[in-house]
Amino acid sequence: MGTEEKLRRAATRVVDLVLTEDCIYLDALPDVVEIEMVTPLSAVGRALDEGTPNELKEAVGLFLSCVLPVAREMPGDLAEAVTELRFSLREYAARRSAAR
């Protein structure tokens, strides 16, 4: 599996976990996490659906910069998914830099 596919899968995991149609998971998050997460995660979802790989990379970077300060407040499954996303972004960025 390529680095772009890993990044897409990790981003999809976070989006699918939090942005469900019933909002139960999102509403159960601590307020500080929900506030920091909603807008940038929506941007990640849009980039997954209709963005370029670079737009996805930028959206994920923005999302991570917003949520990492509140990571300790996240439930374990979300924290694990965010960590996976962070590592996938690093790997993707490193691979792109090496290719240049």
Short mmCIF file of C-alpha atoms in Angstrom, two decimals:
data_model
loop_
_atom_site.label_atom_id
_atom_site.label_comp_id
_atom_site.label_asym_id
_atom_site.label_seq_id
_atom_site.Cartn_x
_atom_site.Cartn_y
_atom_site.Cartn_z
CA MET A 1 0.00 0.00 0.00
CA GLY A 2 1.38 3.40 -0.96
CA THR A 3 1.77 6.35 1.39
CA GLU A 4 -1.12 8.25 -0.18
CA GLU A 5 -3.43 5.29 0.35
CA LYS A 6 -2.28 4.97 3.98
CA LEU A 7 -2.99 8.66 4.52
CA ARG A 8 -6.44 8.32 2.93
CA ARG A 9 -7.29 5.28 5.05
CA ALA A 10 -6.13 6.92 8.28
CA ALA A 11 -8.07 10.10 7.48
CA THR A 12 -11.17 8.11 6.58
CA ARG A 13 -10.94 6.24 9.89
CA VAL A 14 -11.04 9.48 11.89
CA VAL A 15 -13.78 11.04 9.76
CA ASP A 16 -15.93 7.90 9.93
CA LEU A 17 -15.45 7.59 13.68
CA VAL A 18 -16.46 11.16 14.51
CA LEU A 19 -18.67 12.49 11.72
CA THR A 20 -21.48 9.98 11.73
CA GLU A 21 -25.01 10.88 10.71
CA ASP A 22 -26.42 10.47 14.21
CA CYS A 23 -23.71 12.64 15.89
CA ILE A 24 -23.77 10.44 19.00
CA TYR A 25 -19.99 9.98 19.07
CA LEU A 26 -19.33 13.66 18.40
CA ASP A 27 -21.79 14.81 21.06
CA ALA A 28 -20.18 12.48 23.62
CA LEU A 29 -16.75 14.06 23.17
CA PRO A 30 -15.50 16.56 25.76
CA ASP A 31 -16.48 20.07 24.67
CA VAL A 32 -12.86 21.18 24.27
CA VAL A 33 -12.20 18.32 21.83
CA GLU A 34 -15.42 18.84 19.90
CA ILE A 35 -14.78 22.57 19.51
CA GLU A 36 -11.26 22.05 18.17
CA MET A 37 -12.21 19.15 15.92
CA VAL A 38 -15.41 19.82 14.00
CA THR A 39 -14.39 22.43 11.43
CA PRO A 40 -10.97 21.04 10.48
CA LEU A 41 -12.29 17.48 10.39
CA SER A 42 -15.04 18.61 8.02
CA ALA A 43 -12.30 20.00 5.78
CA VAL A 44 -10.56 16.61 5.87
CA GLY A 45 -13.83 14.95 4.87
CA ARG A 46 -14.25 17.34 1.94
CA ALA A 47 -10.65 16.77 0.83
CA LEU A 48 -11.22 13.01 0.95
CA ASP A 49 -14.32 13.34 -1.21
CA GLU A 50 -13.24 15.89 -3.77
CA GLY A 51 -9.74 17.15 -3.07
CA THR A 52 -6.32 16.51 -4.53
CA PRO A 53 -3.67 14.63 -2.55
CA ASN A 54 -2.05 17.97 -1.70
CA GLU A 55 -5.37 19.38 -0.44
CA LEU A 56 -5.81 16.29 1.73
CA LYS A 57 -2.29 16.70 3.12
CA GLU A 58 -3.00 20.34 3.97
CA ALA A 59 -6.40 19.56 5.54
CA VAL A 60 -4.91 16.77 7.66
CA GLY A 61 -2.07 19.06 8.74
CA LEU A 62 -4.55 21.73 9.82
CA PHE A 63 -6.70 19.16 11.63
CA LEU A 64 -3.71 17.78 13.53
CA SER A 65 -2.48 21.24 14.51
CA CYS A 66 -5.91 21.96 16.00
CA VAL A 67 -6.45 18.69 17.86
CA LEU A 68 -3.02 17.73 19.14
CA PRO A 69 -3.20 20.26 22.00
CA VAL A 70 -6.36 18.54 23.26
CA ALA A 71 -5.29 14.95 22.52
CA ARG A 72 -5.17 14.03 26.22
CA GLU A 73 -8.89 14.76 26.47
CA MET A 74 -9.80 12.35 23.65
CA PRO A 75 -11.25 8.88 24.19
CA GLY A 76 -8.74 6.10 23.53
CA ASP A 77 -10.11 4.99 20.17
CA LEU A 78 -10.02 8.51 18.80
CA ALA A 79 -6.55 9.20 20.20
CA GLU A 80 -5.32 6.01 18.53
CA ALA A 81 -6.88 6.98 15.19
CA VAL A 82 -5.37 10.49 15.41
CA THR A 83 -1.93 9.03 16.18
CA GLU A 84 -2.22 6.74 13.15
CA LEU A 85 -3.19 9.76 11.04
CA ARG A 86 -0.23 11.75 12.33
CA PHE A 87 2.22 8.98 11.43
CA SER A 88 0.61 8.49 8.02
CA LEU A 89 0.97 12.20 7.27
CA ARG A 90 4.63 12.14 8.29
CA GLU A 91 5.30 9.13 6.09
CA TYR A 92 3.45 10.70 3.15
CA ALA A 93 5.31 14.01 3.52
CA ALA A 94 8.68 12.27 3.85
CA ARG A 95 8.05 10.16 0.77
CA ARG A 96 7.04 13.22 -1.25
CA SER A 97 10.12 15.14 -0.10
CA ALA A 98 12.40 12.23 -1.03
CA ALA A 99 10.81 12.03 -4.47
CA ARG A 100 11.74 15.63 -5.29
#
